[in-house]
Coordinates of N, CA and C in Angstrom, one line a residue:
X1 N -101.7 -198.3 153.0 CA -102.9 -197.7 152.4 C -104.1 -198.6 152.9
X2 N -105.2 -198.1 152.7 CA -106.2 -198.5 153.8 C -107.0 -199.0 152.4
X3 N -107.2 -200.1 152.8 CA -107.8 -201.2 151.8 C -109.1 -201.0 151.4
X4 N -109.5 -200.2 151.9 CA -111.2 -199.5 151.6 C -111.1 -198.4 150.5
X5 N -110.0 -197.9 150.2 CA -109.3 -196.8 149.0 C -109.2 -197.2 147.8
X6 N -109.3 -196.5 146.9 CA -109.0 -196.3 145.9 C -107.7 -196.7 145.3
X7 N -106.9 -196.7 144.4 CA -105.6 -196.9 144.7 C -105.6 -195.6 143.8
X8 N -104.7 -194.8 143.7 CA -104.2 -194.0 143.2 C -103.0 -194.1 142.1
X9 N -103.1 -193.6 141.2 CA -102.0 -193.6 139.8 C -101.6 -192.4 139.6
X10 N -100.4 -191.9 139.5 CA -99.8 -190.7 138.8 C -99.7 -191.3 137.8
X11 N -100.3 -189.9 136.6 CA -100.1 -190.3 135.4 C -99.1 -189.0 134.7
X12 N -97.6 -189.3 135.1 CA -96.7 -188.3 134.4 C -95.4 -188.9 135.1
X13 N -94.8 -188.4 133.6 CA -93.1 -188.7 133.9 C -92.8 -187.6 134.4
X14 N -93.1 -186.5 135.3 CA -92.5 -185.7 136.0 C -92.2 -185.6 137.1
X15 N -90.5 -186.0 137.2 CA -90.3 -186.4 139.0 C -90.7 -185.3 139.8
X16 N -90.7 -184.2 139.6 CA -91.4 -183.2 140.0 C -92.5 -182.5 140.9
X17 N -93.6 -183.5 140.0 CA -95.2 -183.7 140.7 C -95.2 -185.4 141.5
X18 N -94.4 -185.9 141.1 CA -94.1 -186.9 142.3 C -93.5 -186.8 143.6
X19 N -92.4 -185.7 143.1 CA -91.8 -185.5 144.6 C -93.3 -184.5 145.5
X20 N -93.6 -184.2 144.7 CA -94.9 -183.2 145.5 C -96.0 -183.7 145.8
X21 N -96.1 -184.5 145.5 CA -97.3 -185.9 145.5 C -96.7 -186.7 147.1
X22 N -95.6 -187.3 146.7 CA -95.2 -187.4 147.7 C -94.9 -187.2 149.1
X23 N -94.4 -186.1 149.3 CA -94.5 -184.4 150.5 C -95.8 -184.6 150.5
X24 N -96.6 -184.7 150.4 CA -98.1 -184.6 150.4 C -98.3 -185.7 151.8
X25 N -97.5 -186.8 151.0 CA -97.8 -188.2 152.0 C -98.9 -189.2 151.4
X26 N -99.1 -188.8 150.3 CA -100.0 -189.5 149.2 C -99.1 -190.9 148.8
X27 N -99.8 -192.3 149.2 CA -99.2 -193.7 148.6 C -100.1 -193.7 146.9
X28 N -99.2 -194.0 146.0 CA -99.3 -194.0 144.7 C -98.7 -195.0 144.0
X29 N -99.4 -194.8 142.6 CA -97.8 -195.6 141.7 C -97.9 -194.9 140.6
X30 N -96.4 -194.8 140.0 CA -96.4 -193.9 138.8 C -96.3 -194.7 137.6
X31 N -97.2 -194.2 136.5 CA -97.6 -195.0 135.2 C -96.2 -194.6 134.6
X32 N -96.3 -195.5 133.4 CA -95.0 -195.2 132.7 C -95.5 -193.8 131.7
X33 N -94.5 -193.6 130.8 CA -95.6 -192.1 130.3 C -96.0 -192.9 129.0
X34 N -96.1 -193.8 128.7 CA -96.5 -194.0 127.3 C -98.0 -194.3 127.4
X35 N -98.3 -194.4 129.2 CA -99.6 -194.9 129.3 C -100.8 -193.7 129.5
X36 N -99.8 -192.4 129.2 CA -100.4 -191.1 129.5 C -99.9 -190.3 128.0
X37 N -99.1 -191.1 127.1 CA -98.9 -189.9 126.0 C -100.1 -190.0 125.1
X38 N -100.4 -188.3 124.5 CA -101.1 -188.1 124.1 C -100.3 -186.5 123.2
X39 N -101.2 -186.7 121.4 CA -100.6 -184.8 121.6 C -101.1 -183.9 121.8
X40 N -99.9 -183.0 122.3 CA -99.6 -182.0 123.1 C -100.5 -180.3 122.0
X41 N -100.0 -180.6 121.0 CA -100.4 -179.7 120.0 C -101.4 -178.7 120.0
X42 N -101.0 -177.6 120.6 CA -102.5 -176.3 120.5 C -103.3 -176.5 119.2
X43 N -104.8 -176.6 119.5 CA -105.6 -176.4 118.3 C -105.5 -175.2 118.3
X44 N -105.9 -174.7 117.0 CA -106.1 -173.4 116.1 C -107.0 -172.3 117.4
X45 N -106.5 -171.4 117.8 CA -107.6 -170.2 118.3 C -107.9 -171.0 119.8
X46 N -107.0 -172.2 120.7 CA -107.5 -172.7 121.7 C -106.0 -171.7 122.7
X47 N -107.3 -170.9 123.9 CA -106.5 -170.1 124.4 C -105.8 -171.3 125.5
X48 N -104.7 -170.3 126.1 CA -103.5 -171.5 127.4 C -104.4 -172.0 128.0
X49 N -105.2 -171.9 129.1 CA -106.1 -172.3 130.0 C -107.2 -173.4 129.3
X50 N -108.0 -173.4 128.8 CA -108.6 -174.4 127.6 C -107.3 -175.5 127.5
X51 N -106.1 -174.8 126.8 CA -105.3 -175.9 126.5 C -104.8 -176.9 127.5
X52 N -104.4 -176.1 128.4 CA -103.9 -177.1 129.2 C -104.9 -178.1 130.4
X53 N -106.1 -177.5 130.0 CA -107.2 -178.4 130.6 C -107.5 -179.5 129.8
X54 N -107.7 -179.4 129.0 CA -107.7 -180.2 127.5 C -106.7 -181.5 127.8
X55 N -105.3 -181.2 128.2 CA -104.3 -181.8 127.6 C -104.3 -182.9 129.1
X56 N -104.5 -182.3 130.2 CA -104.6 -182.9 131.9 C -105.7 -184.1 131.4
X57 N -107.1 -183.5 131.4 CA -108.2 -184.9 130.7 C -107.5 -185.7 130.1
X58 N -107.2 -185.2 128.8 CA -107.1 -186.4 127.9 C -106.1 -187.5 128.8
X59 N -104.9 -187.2 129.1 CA -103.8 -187.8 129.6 C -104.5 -188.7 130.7
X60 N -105.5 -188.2 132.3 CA -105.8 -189.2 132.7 C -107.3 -189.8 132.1
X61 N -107.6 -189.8 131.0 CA -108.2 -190.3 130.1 C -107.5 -191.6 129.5
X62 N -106.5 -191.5 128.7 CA -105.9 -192.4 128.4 C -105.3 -193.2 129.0
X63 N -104.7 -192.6 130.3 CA -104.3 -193.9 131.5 C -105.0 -194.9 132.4
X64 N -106.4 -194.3 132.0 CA -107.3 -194.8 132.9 C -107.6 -196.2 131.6
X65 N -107.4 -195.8 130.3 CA -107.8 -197.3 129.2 C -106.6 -198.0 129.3
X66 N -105.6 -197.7 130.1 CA -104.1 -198.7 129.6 C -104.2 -199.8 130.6
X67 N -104.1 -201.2 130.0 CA -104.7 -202.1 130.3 C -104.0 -202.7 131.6
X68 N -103.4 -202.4 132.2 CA -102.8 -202.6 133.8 C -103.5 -201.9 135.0
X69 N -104.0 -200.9 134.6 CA -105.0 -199.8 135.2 C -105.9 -200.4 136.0
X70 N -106.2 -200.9 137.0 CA -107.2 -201.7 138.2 C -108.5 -200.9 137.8
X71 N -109.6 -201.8 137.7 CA -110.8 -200.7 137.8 C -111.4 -199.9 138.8
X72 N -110.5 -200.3 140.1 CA -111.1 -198.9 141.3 C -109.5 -198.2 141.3
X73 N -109.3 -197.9 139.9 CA -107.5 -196.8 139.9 C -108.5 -195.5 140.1
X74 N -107.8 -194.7 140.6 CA -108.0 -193.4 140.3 C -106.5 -192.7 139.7
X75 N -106.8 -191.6 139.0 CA -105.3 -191.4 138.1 C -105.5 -189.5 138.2
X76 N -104.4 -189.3 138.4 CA -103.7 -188.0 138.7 C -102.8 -187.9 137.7
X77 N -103.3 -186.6 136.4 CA -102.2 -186.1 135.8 C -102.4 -184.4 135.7
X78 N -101.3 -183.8 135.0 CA -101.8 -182.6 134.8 C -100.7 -182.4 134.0
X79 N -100.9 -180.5 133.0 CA -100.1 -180.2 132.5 C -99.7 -179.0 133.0
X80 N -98.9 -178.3 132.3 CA -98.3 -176.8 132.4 C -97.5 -176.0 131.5
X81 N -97.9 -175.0 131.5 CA -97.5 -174.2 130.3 C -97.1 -172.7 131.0
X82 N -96.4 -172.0 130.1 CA -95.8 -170.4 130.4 C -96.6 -169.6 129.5
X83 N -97.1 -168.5 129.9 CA -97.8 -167.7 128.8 C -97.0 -166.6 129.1
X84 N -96.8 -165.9 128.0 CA -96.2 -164.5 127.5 C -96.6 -164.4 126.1
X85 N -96.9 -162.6 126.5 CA -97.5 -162.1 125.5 C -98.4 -162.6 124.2
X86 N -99.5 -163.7 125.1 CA -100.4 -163.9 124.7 C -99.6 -165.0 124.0
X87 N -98.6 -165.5 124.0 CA -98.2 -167.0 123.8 C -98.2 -168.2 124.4
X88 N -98.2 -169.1 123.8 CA -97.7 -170.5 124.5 C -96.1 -170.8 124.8
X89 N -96.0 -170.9 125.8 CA -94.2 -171.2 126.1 C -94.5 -173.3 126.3
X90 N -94.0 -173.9 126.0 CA -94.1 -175.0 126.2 C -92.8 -176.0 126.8
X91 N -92.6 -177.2 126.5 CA -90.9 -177.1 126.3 C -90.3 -177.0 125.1
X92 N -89.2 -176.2 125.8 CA -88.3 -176.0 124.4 C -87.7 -177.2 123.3
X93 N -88.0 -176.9 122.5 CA -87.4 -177.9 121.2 C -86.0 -178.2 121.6
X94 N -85.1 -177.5 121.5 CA -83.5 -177.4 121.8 C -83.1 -176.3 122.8
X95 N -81.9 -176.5 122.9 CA -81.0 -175.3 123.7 C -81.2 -173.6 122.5
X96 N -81.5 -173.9 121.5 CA -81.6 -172.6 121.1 C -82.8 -172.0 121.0
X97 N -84.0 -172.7 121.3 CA -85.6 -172.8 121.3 C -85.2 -172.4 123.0
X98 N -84.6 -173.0 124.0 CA -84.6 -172.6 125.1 C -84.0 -171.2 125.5
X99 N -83.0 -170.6 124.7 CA -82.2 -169.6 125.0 C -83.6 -168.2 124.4
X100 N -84.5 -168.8 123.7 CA -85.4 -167.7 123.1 C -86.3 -167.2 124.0
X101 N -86.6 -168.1 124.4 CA -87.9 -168.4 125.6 C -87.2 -167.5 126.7
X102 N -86.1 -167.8 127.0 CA -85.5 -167.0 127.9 C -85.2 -165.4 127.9
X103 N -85.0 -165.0 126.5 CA -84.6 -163.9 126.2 C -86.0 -163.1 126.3
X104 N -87.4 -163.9 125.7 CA -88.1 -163.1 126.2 C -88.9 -162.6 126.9
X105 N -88.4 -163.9 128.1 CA -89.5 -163.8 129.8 C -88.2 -162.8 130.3
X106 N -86.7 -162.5 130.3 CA -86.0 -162.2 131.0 C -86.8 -160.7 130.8
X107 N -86.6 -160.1 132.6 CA -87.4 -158.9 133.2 C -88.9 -158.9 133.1
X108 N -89.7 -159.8 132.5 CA -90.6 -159.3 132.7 C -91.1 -160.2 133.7
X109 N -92.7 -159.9 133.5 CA -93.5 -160.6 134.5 C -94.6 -161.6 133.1
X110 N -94.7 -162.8 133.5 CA -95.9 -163.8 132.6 C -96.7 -164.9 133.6
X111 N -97.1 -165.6 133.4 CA -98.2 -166.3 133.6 C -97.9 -168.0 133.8
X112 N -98.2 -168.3 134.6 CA -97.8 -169.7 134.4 C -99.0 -170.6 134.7
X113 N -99.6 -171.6 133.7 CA -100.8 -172.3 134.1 C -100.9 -173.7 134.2
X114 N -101.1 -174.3 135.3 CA -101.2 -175.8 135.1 C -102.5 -176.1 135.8
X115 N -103.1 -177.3 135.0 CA -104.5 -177.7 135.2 C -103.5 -179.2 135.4
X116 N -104.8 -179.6 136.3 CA -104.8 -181.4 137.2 C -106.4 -182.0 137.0
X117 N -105.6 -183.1 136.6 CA -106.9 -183.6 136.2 C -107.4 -185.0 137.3
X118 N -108.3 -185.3 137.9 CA -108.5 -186.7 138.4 C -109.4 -187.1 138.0
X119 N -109.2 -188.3 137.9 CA -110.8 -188.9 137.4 C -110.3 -190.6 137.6
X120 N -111.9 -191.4 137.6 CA -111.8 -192.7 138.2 C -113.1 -193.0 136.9
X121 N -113.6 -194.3 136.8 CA -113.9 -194.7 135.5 C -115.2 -193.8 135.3
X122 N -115.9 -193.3 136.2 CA -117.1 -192.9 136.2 C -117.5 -191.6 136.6
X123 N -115.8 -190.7 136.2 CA -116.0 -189.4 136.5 C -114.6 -188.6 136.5
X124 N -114.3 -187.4 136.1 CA -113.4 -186.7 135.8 C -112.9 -185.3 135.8
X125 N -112.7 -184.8 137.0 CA -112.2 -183.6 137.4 C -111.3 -183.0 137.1
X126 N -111.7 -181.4 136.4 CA -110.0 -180.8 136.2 C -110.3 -179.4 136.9
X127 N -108.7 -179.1 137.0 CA -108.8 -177.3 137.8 C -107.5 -176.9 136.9
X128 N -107.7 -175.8 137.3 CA -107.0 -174.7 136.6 C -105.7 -174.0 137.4
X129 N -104.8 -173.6 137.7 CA -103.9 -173.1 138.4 C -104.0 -172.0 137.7
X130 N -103.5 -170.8 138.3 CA -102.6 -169.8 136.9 C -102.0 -168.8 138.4
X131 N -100.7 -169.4 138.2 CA -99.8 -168.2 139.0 C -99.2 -166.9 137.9
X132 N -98.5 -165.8 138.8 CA -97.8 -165.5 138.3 C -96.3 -164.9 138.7
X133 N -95.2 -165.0 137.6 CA -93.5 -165.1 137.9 C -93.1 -163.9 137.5
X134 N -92.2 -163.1 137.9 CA -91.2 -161.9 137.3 C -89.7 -163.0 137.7
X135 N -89.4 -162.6 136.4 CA -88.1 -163.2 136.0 C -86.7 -161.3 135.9
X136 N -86.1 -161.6 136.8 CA -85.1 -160.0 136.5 C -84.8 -160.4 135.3
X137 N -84.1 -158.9 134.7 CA -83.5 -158.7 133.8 C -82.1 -160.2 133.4
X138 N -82.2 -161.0 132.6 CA -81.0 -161.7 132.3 C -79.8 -161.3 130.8
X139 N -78.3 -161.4 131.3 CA -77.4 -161.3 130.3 C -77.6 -162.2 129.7
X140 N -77.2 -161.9 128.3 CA -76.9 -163.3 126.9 C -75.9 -163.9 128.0
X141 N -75.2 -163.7 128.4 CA -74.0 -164.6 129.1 C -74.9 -165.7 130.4
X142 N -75.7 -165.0 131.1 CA -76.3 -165.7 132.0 C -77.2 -166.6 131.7
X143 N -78.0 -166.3 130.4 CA -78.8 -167.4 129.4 C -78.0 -168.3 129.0
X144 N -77.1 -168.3 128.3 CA -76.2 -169.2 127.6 C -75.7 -170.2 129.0
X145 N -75.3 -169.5 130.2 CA -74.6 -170.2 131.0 C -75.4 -171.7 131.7
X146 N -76.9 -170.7 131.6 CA -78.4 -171.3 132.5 C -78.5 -172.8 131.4
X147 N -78.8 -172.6 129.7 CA -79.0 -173.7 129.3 C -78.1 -174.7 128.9
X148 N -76.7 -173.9 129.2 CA -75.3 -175.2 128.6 C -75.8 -176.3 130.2
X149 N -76.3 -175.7 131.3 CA -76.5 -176.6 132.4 C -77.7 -177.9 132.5
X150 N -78.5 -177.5 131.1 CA -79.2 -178.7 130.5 C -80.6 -178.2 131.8
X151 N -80.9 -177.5 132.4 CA -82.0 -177.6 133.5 C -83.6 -177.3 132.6
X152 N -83.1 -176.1 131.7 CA -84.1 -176.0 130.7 C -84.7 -176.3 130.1
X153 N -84.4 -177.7 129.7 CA -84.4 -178.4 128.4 C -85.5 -179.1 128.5
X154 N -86.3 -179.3 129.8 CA -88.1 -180.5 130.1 C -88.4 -179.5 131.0
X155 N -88.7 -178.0 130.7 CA -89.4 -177.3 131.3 C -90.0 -176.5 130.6
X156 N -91.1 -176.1 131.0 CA -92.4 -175.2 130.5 C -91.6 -174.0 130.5
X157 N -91.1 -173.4 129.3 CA -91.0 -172.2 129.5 C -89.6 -171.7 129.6
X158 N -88.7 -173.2 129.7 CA -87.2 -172.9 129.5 C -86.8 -172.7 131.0
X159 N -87.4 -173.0 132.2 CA -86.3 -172.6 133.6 C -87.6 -173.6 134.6
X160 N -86.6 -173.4 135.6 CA -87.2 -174.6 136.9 C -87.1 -173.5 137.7
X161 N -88.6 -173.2 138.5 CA -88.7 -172.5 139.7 C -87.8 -173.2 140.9
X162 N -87.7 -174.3 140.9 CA -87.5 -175.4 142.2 C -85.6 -175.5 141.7
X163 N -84.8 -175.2 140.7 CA -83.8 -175.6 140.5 C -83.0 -174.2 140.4
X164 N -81.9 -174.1 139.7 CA -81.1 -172.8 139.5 C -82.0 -171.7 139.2
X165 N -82.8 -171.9 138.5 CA -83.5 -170.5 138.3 C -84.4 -169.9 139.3
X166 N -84.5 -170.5 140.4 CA -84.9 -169.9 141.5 C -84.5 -168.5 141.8
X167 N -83.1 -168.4 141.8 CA -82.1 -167.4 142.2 C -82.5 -166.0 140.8
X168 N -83.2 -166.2 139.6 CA -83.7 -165.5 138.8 C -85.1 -164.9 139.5
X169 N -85.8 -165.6 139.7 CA -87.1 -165.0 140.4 C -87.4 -164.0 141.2
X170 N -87.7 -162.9 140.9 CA -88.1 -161.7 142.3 C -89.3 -161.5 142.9
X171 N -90.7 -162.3 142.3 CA -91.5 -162.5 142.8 C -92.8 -163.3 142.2
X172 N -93.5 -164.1 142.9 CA -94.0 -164.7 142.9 C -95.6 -164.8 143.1
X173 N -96.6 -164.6 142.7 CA -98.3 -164.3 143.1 C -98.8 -165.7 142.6
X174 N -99.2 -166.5 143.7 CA -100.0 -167.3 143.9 C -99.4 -169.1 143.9
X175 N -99.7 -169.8 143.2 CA -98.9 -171.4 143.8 C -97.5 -171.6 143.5
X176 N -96.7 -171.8 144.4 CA -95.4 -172.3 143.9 C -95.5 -173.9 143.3
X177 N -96.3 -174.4 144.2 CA -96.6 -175.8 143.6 C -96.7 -176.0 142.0
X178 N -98.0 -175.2 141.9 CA -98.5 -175.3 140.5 C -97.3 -175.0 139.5
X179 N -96.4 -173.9 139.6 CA -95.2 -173.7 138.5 C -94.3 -174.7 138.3
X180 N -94.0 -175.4 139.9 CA -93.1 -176.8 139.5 C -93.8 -177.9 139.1
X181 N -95.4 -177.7 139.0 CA -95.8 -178.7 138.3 C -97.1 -179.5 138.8
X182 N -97.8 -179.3 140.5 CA -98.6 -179.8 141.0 C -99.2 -179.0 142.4
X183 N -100.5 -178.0 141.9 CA -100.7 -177.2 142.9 C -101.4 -178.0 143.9
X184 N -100.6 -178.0 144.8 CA -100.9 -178.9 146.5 C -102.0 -179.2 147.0
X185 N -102.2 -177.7 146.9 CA -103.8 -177.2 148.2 C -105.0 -178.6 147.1
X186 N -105.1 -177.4 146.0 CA -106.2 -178.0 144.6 C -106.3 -179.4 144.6
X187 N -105.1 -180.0 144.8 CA -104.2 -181.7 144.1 C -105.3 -182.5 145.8
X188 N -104.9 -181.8 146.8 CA -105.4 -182.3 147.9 C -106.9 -182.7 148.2
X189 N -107.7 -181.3 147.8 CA -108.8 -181.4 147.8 C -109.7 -182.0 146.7
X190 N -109.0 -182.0 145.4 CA -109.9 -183.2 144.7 C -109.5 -184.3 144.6
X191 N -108.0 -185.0 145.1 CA -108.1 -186.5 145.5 C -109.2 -187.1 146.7
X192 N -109.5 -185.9 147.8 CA -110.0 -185.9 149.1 C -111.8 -186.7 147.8
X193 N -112.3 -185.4 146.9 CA -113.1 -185.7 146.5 C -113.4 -187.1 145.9
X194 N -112.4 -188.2 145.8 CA -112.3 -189.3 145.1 C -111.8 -190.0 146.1
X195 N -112.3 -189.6 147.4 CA -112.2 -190.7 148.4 C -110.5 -191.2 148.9
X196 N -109.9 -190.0 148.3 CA -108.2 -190.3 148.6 C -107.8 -189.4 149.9
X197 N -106.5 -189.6 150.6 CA -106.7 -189.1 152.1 C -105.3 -189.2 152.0
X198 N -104.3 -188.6 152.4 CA -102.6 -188.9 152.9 C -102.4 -189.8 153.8
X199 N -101.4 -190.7 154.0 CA -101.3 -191.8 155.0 C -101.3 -191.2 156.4
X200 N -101.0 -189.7 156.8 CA -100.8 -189.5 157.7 C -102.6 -189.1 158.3
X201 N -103.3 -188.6 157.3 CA -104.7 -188.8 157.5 C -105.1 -190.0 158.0
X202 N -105.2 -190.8 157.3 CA -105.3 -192.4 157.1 C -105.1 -192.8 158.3
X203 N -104.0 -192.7 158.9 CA -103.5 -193.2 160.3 C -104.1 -192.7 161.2
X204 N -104.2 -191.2 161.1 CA -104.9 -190.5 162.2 C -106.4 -191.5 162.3
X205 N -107.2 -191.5 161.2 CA -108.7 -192.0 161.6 C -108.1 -193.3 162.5
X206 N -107.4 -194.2 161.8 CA -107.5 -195.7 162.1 C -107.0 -195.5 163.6
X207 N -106.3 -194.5 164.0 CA -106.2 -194.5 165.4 C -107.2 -193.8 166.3
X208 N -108.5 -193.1 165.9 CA -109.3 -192.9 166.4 C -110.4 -194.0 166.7
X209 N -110.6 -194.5 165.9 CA -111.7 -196.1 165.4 C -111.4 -196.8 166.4
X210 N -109.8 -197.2 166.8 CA -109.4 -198.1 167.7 C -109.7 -198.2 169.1
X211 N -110.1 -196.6 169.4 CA -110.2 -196.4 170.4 C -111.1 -196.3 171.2

């Protein structure tokens, strides 16, 4: 990393948005999550999009006060949620909170929204994602089978685009990123705006300067 940068913090226990952080070519370090927990809890009458922009701030809000935090960190968190029929899907409480969730995204089509938040001490950016998923028709036998496999259980909405439940999905409108957790393009262009660049960027300049 080029010593003139920022350093960069993921702030989430989601290996998920790290592996995609990563793929990116982005050098980081990931916070532990206690330095990003905050509650999760919809206020009264706050629609998905509000909420989950709400919940991305606060978290790199709070990472940015935990006392290891360098004061030229910049911190990368976000959240994500499922919406159907004008609900919050969040993660499921248990395997039977997950078998529900399932029962009633199975065939249709819903909404999936994740906001990213960056911010550095003197400033704080969030965006909004909102894809959308059709999940086919699933049997009680194929639900039951999906969450005895435990994949459900720390996902928005009871299923992983990126794991078994791929093979559920028939189509897709707009980020695949953002449903597993970290829309790319968006993630790209507002670390760019905080002076952040991928190593393979990085490299590229330092090899033009040289010359």
């Amino acid at each position: 990393m080029s010593p003139a940068m920022p350093n960069l913090f993921l702030a989430s226990s989601s290996p998920r948005r790290a592996q995609l952080l990563e793929a990116m070519g982005f050098d980081f370090s990931v916070l532990p999550s206690s330095a990003s927990s905050v509650d999760e809890t919809p206020f009264m009458d706050e629609t998905p999009g509000a909420h989950v922009a709400r919940l991305a701030r606060a978290k790199a809000e709070r990472a940015l006060s935990w006392p290891m935090c360098p004061p030229q960190a910049v911190v990368l968190s976000g959240d994500t949620v499922v919406t159907h029929a004008g609900r919050i899907l969040g993660k499921p409480r248990d395997a039977t909170d997950a078998c529900r969730m399932l029962v009633d995204l199975s065939g249709t089509t819903h909404h999936v929204l994740t906001a990213i938040a960056v911010a550095d001490r003197a400033h704080c950016a969030v965006q909004t994602v909102r894809t959308t998923v059709e999940l086919m028709p699933l049997s009680a036998e194929t639900i039951a089978d999906y969450v005895a496999s435990g994949e459900p259980l720390d996902k928005a909405g009871a299923y992983a685009l990126q794991g078994l439940a791929a093979q559920f999905v028939v189509r897709i409108e707009g980020s695949w990123g953002a449903v597993v957790g970290l829309p790319q393009h968006e993630a790209a262009a507002m670390l760019g705006e905080f002076g952040l660049l991928p190593r393979w960027r990085t490299e590229q300049i330092s090899i033009e300067r040289s010359r």
